[in-house]
GROMACS .gro file of C-alpha atoms in nm:
model
  306
    1UNK     CA    1   0.000   0.000   0.000
    2UNK     CA    2   0.131   0.345  -0.088
    3UNK     CA    3   0.152   0.623   0.169
    4UNK     CA    4  -0.094   0.913   0.138
    5UNK     CA    5   0.193   1.136   0.246
    6UNK     CA    6   0.398   1.016  -0.051
    7UNK     CA    7   0.127   1.005  -0.319
    8UNK     CA    8  -0.130   1.270  -0.407
    9UNK     CA    9  -0.362   1.300  -0.706
   10UNK     CA   10  -0.486   1.640  -0.823
   11UNK     CA   11  -0.770   1.631  -1.076
   12UNK     CA   12  -0.799   1.965  -1.257
   13UNK     CA   13  -1.091   1.822  -1.456
   14UNK     CA   14  -0.997   1.854  -1.823
   15UNK     CA   15  -1.358   1.763  -1.897
   16UNK     CA   16  -1.610   1.676  -2.162
   17UNK     CA   17  -1.704   2.034  -2.239
   18UNK     CA   18  -1.354   2.125  -2.359
   19UNK     CA   19  -1.347   1.804  -2.565
   20UNK     CA   20  -1.687   1.879  -2.720
   21UNK     CA   21  -1.600   2.239  -2.799
   22UNK     CA   22  -1.261   2.152  -2.947
   23UNK     CA   23  -1.402   1.875  -3.167
   24UNK     CA   24  -1.692   2.087  -3.293
   25UNK     CA   25  -1.455   2.375  -3.366
   26UNK     CA   26  -1.209   2.151  -3.552
   27UNK     CA   27  -1.473   1.968  -3.756
   28UNK     CA   28  -1.634   2.301  -3.845
   29UNK     CA   29  -1.320   2.413  -4.024
   30UNK     CA   30  -1.221   2.358  -4.385
   31UNK     CA   31  -1.025   2.135  -4.395
   32UNK     CA   32  -1.158   1.949  -4.090
   33UNK     CA   33  -0.928   1.859  -3.801
   34UNK     CA   34  -0.936   1.683  -3.464
   35UNK     CA   35  -0.681   1.769  -3.190
   36UNK     CA   36  -0.454   1.467  -3.146
   37UNK     CA   37  -0.444   1.511  -2.766
   38UNK     CA   38  -0.795   1.363  -2.748
   39UNK     CA   39  -0.673   1.028  -2.880
   40UNK     CA   40  -0.514   0.960  -2.542
   41UNK     CA   41  -0.798   0.827  -2.332
   42UNK     CA   42  -0.742   0.493  -2.160
   43UNK     CA   43  -0.779   0.293  -2.485
   44UNK     CA   44  -0.581   0.543  -2.690
   45UNK     CA   45  -0.299   0.546  -2.435
   46UNK     CA   46  -0.286   0.166  -2.443
   47UNK     CA   47  -0.278   0.169  -2.823
   48UNK     CA   48   0.007   0.419  -2.821
   49UNK     CA   49   0.203   0.199  -2.581
   50UNK     CA   50   0.156  -0.084  -2.835
   51UNK     CA   51   0.275   0.142  -3.118
   52UNK     CA   52   0.590   0.220  -2.920
   53UNK     CA   53   0.678  -0.152  -2.919
   54UNK     CA   54   0.649  -0.193  -3.297
   55UNK     CA   55   0.972  -0.277  -3.485
   56UNK     CA   56   0.917   0.009  -3.732
   57UNK     CA   57   0.859   0.268  -3.461
   58UNK     CA   58   1.215   0.370  -3.372
   59UNK     CA   59   1.157   0.685  -3.155
   60UNK     CA   60   1.074   0.515  -2.824
   61UNK     CA   61   1.345   0.252  -2.814
   62UNK     CA   62   1.604   0.500  -2.947
   63UNK     CA   63   1.520   0.764  -2.686
   64UNK     CA   64   1.521   0.501  -2.410
   65UNK     CA   65   1.868   0.388  -2.522
   66UNK     CA   66   1.995   0.749  -2.518
   67UNK     CA   67   1.858   0.804  -2.167
   68UNK     CA   68   1.998   0.476  -2.033
   69UNK     CA   69   2.343   0.534  -2.181
   70UNK     CA   70   2.366   0.892  -2.055
   71UNK     CA   71   2.162   0.874  -1.732
   72UNK     CA   72   2.460   0.935  -1.502
   73UNK     CA   73   2.572   1.240  -1.701
   74UNK     CA   74   2.217   1.377  -1.714
   75UNK     CA   75   2.176   1.325  -1.339
   76UNK     CA   76   2.501   1.510  -1.275
   77UNK     CA   77   2.371   1.804  -1.479
   78UNK     CA   78   2.044   1.808  -1.282
   79UNK     CA   79   2.201   1.773  -0.936
   80UNK     CA   80   2.039   1.675  -0.603
   81UNK     CA   81   1.688   1.741  -0.467
   82UNK     CA   82   1.527   1.819  -0.803
   83UNK     CA   83   1.155   1.821  -0.869
   84UNK     CA   84   1.102   1.634  -1.197
   85UNK     CA   85   0.789   1.763  -1.374
   86UNK     CA   86   0.683   1.552  -1.673
   87UNK     CA   87   0.419   1.677  -1.917
   88UNK     CA   88   0.239   1.397  -2.101
   89UNK     CA   89   0.376   1.137  -1.863
   90UNK     CA   90   0.188   0.835  -2.005
   91UNK     CA   91   0.324   0.520  -1.840
   92UNK     CA   92   0.620   0.714  -1.687
   93UNK     CA   93   0.855   0.455  -1.837
   94UNK     CA   94   1.130   0.702  -1.930
   95UNK     CA   95   1.098   0.895  -1.605
   96UNK     CA   96   1.191   0.578  -1.419
   97UNK     CA   97   1.530   0.577  -1.593
   98UNK     CA   98   1.599   0.929  -1.465
   99UNK     CA   99   1.460   0.868  -1.116
  100UNK     CA  100   1.689   0.566  -1.072
  101UNK     CA  101   1.989   0.786  -1.157
  102UNK     CA  102   1.897   1.113  -0.982
  103UNK     CA  103   2.052   1.213  -0.650
  104UNK     CA  104   1.776   1.225  -0.385
  105UNK     CA  105   1.498   1.369  -0.604
  106UNK     CA  106   1.251   1.572  -0.398
  107UNK     CA  107   0.940   1.491  -0.603
  108UNK     CA  108   0.811   1.349  -0.929
  109UNK     CA  109   0.517   1.531  -1.088
  110UNK     CA  110   0.352   1.340  -1.374
  111UNK     CA  111   0.101   1.552  -1.570
  112UNK     CA  112  -0.138   1.395  -1.821
  113UNK     CA  113  -0.487   1.441  -1.966
  114UNK     CA  114  -0.584   1.072  -1.942
  115UNK     CA  115  -0.721   1.042  -1.587
  116UNK     CA  116  -0.736   0.663  -1.544
  117UNK     CA  117  -0.408   0.595  -1.723
  118UNK     CA  118  -0.232   0.865  -1.519
  119UNK     CA  119  -0.364   0.737  -1.186
  120UNK     CA  120  -0.264   0.376  -1.261
  121UNK     CA  121   0.084   0.471  -1.383
  122UNK     CA  122   0.148   0.712  -1.093
  123UNK     CA  123   0.039   0.457  -0.830
  124UNK     CA  124   0.262   0.192  -0.987
  125UNK     CA  125   0.561   0.426  -0.981
  126UNK     CA  126   0.489   0.536  -0.623
  127UNK     CA  127   0.486   0.171  -0.516
  128UNK     CA  128   0.824   0.112  -0.684
  129UNK     CA  129   0.979   0.431  -0.536
  130UNK     CA  130   0.834   0.428  -0.182
  131UNK     CA  131   1.054   0.714  -0.053
  132UNK     CA  132   0.974   0.946  -0.345
  133UNK     CA  133   0.681   1.191  -0.318
  134UNK     CA  134   0.466   1.151  -0.632
  135UNK     CA  135   0.230   1.441  -0.710
  136UNK     CA  136   0.011   1.339  -1.004
  137UNK     CA  137  -0.179   1.614  -1.188
  138UNK     CA  138  -0.461   1.542  -1.434
  139UNK     CA  139  -0.466   1.844  -1.664
  140UNK     CA  140  -0.457   1.956  -2.025
  141UNK     CA  141  -0.088   2.041  -2.024
  142UNK     CA  142  -0.113   2.224  -2.359
  143UNK     CA  143  -0.284   2.505  -2.165
  144UNK     CA  144  -0.178   2.703  -1.861
  145UNK     CA  145  -0.273   2.534  -1.532
  146UNK     CA  146  -0.183   2.581  -1.164
  147UNK     CA  147   0.078   2.346  -1.024
  148UNK     CA  148   0.001   2.228  -0.669
  149UNK     CA  149   0.252   2.288  -0.385
  150UNK     CA  150   0.545   2.050  -0.416
  151UNK     CA  151   0.704   1.871  -0.120
  152UNK     CA  152   1.064   1.833  -0.017
  153UNK     CA  153   1.376   2.051  -0.014
  154UNK     CA  154   1.367   2.355  -0.238
  155UNK     CA  155   1.567   2.206  -0.527
  156UNK     CA  156   1.544   2.314  -0.887
  157UNK     CA  157   1.242   2.234  -1.100
  158UNK     CA  158   1.333   2.026  -1.405
  159UNK     CA  159   1.089   1.979  -1.690
  160UNK     CA  160   1.087   1.644  -1.869
  161UNK     CA  161   0.914   1.622  -2.205
  162UNK     CA  162   1.020   1.303  -2.385
  163UNK     CA  163   0.879   1.123  -2.688
  164UNK     CA  164   0.922   1.411  -2.934
  165UNK     CA  165   0.571   1.522  -2.842
  166UNK     CA  166   0.697   1.876  -2.904
  167UNK     CA  167   0.685   1.782  -3.273
  168UNK     CA  168   0.304   1.765  -3.258
  169UNK     CA  169   0.296   2.143  -3.223
  170UNK     CA  170   0.329   2.390  -3.510
  171UNK     CA  171   0.662   2.572  -3.454
  172UNK     CA  172   0.500   2.894  -3.324
  173UNK     CA  173   0.279   2.688  -3.092
  174UNK     CA  174   0.586   2.494  -2.976
  175UNK     CA  175   0.751   2.820  -2.870
  176UNK     CA  176   0.433   2.921  -2.683
  177UNK     CA  177   0.420   2.581  -2.512
  178UNK     CA  178   0.785   2.603  -2.406
  179UNK     CA  179   0.731   2.957  -2.275
  180UNK     CA  180   0.440   2.828  -2.063
  181UNK     CA  181   0.658   2.544  -1.936
  182UNK     CA  182   0.924   2.804  -1.849
  183UNK     CA  183   0.673   2.993  -1.633
  184UNK     CA  184   0.591   2.673  -1.443
  185UNK     CA  185   0.960   2.588  -1.394
  186UNK     CA  186   1.045   2.939  -1.277
  187UNK     CA  187   1.381   3.108  -1.238
  188UNK     CA  188   1.668   2.860  -1.253
  189UNK     CA  189   1.448   2.593  -1.406
  190UNK     CA  190   1.587   2.342  -1.652
  191UNK     CA  191   1.440   2.120  -1.922
  192UNK     CA  192   1.518   1.777  -2.065
  193UNK     CA  193   1.333   1.721  -2.392
  194UNK     CA  194   1.329   1.451  -2.659
  195UNK     CA  195   1.324   1.563  -3.023
  196UNK     CA  196   1.296   1.349  -3.336
  197UNK     CA  197   1.564   1.430  -3.594
  198UNK     CA  198   1.525   1.475  -3.968
  199UNK     CA  199   1.618   1.159  -4.159
  200UNK     CA  200   1.551   0.938  -4.461
  201UNK     CA  201   1.177   0.975  -4.544
  202UNK     CA  202   1.154   0.597  -4.595
  203UNK     CA  203   1.233   0.542  -4.226
  204UNK     CA  204   0.965   0.793  -4.130
  205UNK     CA  205   0.705   0.641  -4.362
  206UNK     CA  206   0.758   0.294  -4.215
  207UNK     CA  207   0.735   0.429  -3.859
  208UNK     CA  208   0.396   0.594  -3.917
  209UNK     CA  209   0.246   0.324  -4.143
  210UNK     CA  210   0.326   0.004  -3.955
  211UNK     CA  211   0.258  -0.327  -4.128
  212UNK     CA  212   0.057  -0.462  -3.834
  213UNK     CA  213  -0.192  -0.175  -3.863
  214UNK     CA  214  -0.170  -0.075  -3.496
  215UNK     CA  215  -0.132   0.294  -3.582
  216UNK     CA  216  -0.442   0.272  -3.800
  217UNK     CA  217  -0.636   0.140  -3.499
  218UNK     CA  218  -0.647   0.497  -3.367
  219UNK     CA  219  -0.896   0.572  -3.644
  220UNK     CA  220  -1.273   0.535  -3.659
  221UNK     CA  221  -1.491   0.284  -3.841
  222UNK     CA  222  -1.555   0.381  -4.208
  223UNK     CA  223  -1.236   0.588  -4.209
  224UNK     CA  224  -0.882   0.490  -4.308
  225UNK     CA  225  -0.541   0.598  -4.183
  226UNK     CA  226  -0.325   0.822  -4.406
  227UNK     CA  227   0.029   0.931  -4.308
  228UNK     CA  228   0.313   1.077  -4.515
  229UNK     CA  229   0.626   1.290  -4.479
  230UNK     CA  230   0.607   1.647  -4.609
  231UNK     CA  231   0.976   1.715  -4.669
  232UNK     CA  232   0.928   2.084  -4.752
  233UNK     CA  233   0.767   2.144  -4.409
  234UNK     CA  234   0.985   1.891  -4.224
  235UNK     CA  235   0.690   1.706  -4.074
  236UNK     CA  236   0.487   1.386  -4.081
  237UNK     CA  237   0.123   1.462  -4.161
  238UNK     CA  238  -0.147   1.224  -4.035
  239UNK     CA  239  -0.509   1.219  -4.148
  240UNK     CA  240  -0.812   0.995  -4.154
  241UNK     CA  241  -0.992   0.962  -4.490
  242UNK     CA  242  -1.366   0.911  -4.508
  243UNK     CA  243  -1.449   0.591  -4.698
  244UNK     CA  244  -1.805   0.702  -4.781
  245UNK     CA  245  -2.042   0.997  -4.779
  246UNK     CA  246  -2.155   0.991  -4.418
  247UNK     CA  247  -2.297   1.199  -4.136
  248UNK     CA  248  -2.215   1.207  -3.765
  249UNK     CA  249  -2.399   1.384  -3.484
  250UNK     CA  250  -2.185   1.547  -3.215
  251UNK     CA  251  -2.359   1.720  -2.922
  252UNK     CA  252  -2.667   1.771  -3.139
  253UNK     CA  253  -2.472   1.912  -3.434
  254UNK     CA  254  -2.467   1.723  -3.767
  255UNK     CA  255  -2.123   1.688  -3.928
  256UNK     CA  256  -2.104   1.579  -4.294
  257UNK     CA  257  -1.806   1.386  -4.431
  258UNK     CA  258  -1.763   1.344  -4.807
  259UNK     CA  259  -1.620   1.026  -4.953
  260UNK     CA  260  -1.244   1.073  -4.983
  261UNK     CA  261  -1.239   1.377  -4.750
  262UNK     CA  262  -0.928   1.407  -4.531
  263UNK     CA  263  -0.959   1.502  -4.163
  264UNK     CA  264  -0.630   1.619  -4.016
  265UNK     CA  265  -0.537   1.456  -3.683
  266UNK     CA  266  -0.168   1.515  -3.622
  267UNK     CA  267   0.157   1.677  -3.732
  268UNK     CA  268   0.493   1.545  -3.615
  269UNK     CA  269   0.770   1.792  -3.689
  270UNK     CA  270   1.129   1.674  -3.722
  271UNK     CA  271   1.420   1.905  -3.638
  272UNK     CA  272   1.793   1.917  -3.683
  273UNK     CA  273   1.982   1.988  -3.360
  274UNK     CA  274   2.057   2.353  -3.456
  275UNK     CA  275   1.695   2.407  -3.563
  276UNK     CA  276   1.555   2.293  -3.232
  277UNK     CA  277   1.810   2.487  -3.028
  278UNK     CA  278   1.706   2.801  -3.216
  279UNK     CA  279   1.337   2.728  -3.152
  280UNK     CA  280   1.392   2.671  -2.778
  281UNK     CA  281   1.594   2.993  -2.757
  282UNK     CA  282   1.280   3.184  -2.857
  283UNK     CA  283   1.131   3.069  -2.523
  284UNK     CA  284   1.450   3.171  -2.335
  285UNK     CA  285   1.589   2.819  -2.303
  286UNK     CA  286   1.968   2.806  -2.347
  287UNK     CA  287   2.124   2.483  -2.470
  288UNK     CA  288   2.347   2.308  -2.216
  289UNK     CA  289   2.401   1.968  -2.379
  290UNK     CA  290   2.259   1.734  -2.643
  291UNK     CA  291   2.278   1.356  -2.674
  292UNK     CA  292   2.200   1.150  -2.988
  293UNK     CA  293   2.213   0.786  -3.089
  294UNK     CA  294   2.488   0.652  -3.323
  295UNK     CA  295   2.251   0.653  -3.623
  296UNK     CA  296   2.139   1.009  -3.541
  297UNK     CA  297   1.770   0.919  -3.548
  298UNK     CA  298   1.675   1.097  -3.225
  299UNK     CA  299   1.807   1.363  -2.987
  300UNK     CA  300   1.770   1.447  -2.618
  301UNK     CA  301   1.837   1.812  -2.530
  302UNK     CA  302   1.918   1.969  -2.194
  303UNK     CA  303   1.829   2.337  -2.158
  304UNK     CA  304   1.857   2.598  -1.886
  305UNK     CA  305   1.635   2.903  -1.854
  306UNK     CA  306   1.821   3.229  -1.922
   0.00000   0.00000   0.00000
């Protein structure tokens, strides 16, 4: 049993109304779109965990290898008594690598929109790290939200944003997101962030169009999965295509889909190391160090707030 003193759960209620409004707004546009953050309910989170284990999907295993190989060096950069704040924590798999290496971390703060998945993952981690205060926060981390009081010695706040989730934002939105993260971290805050690198488009195509069809399982009945690399924009573009003329009712509003119509669901931007350093600098993050894998598929950046 976990200690109530060591585990707390703060539900900031990212609720149905925001989901309804965002979906109606997106599907009312031309072209239609659906925010990808809403894929990550309990089933969607489980599907994504399955995608991460696919042989074609290199980002997860490559980032894990970078973190494992460089954990001691990263921990030395962070120092003792840190509060590790992870946005989009999912199963907290990568955070465990850091927590094992860190010197007396004061708290771990997983933040995610998927309530059930977050609670289960946070409880599991709290059981495995019984001396570590775990402060789980259910929130839409793409928007500003209040962080609860954090326990322990007053060490630095360190943001952790793995998985190249930053690539799901348009570049201007990525700067805005990082600036919001900077406000939460405060003066002296630091950031460890995973970023997918630009590479052979064939590798990218295979990663986002797996042969087993697990990625396509995100999509709805009577729609099909479409993903391709737009080299000019430096991003993977993901859509669902309507397989028929059809109508859906959402909160009393009829939405028409034409046969062959594309509904945008996700971008995944890829950056060179200099490109991402320049982007982060716009949010006042100064590059301290960067680690990559031997094949230069993925990068992990360490930044400090100016």
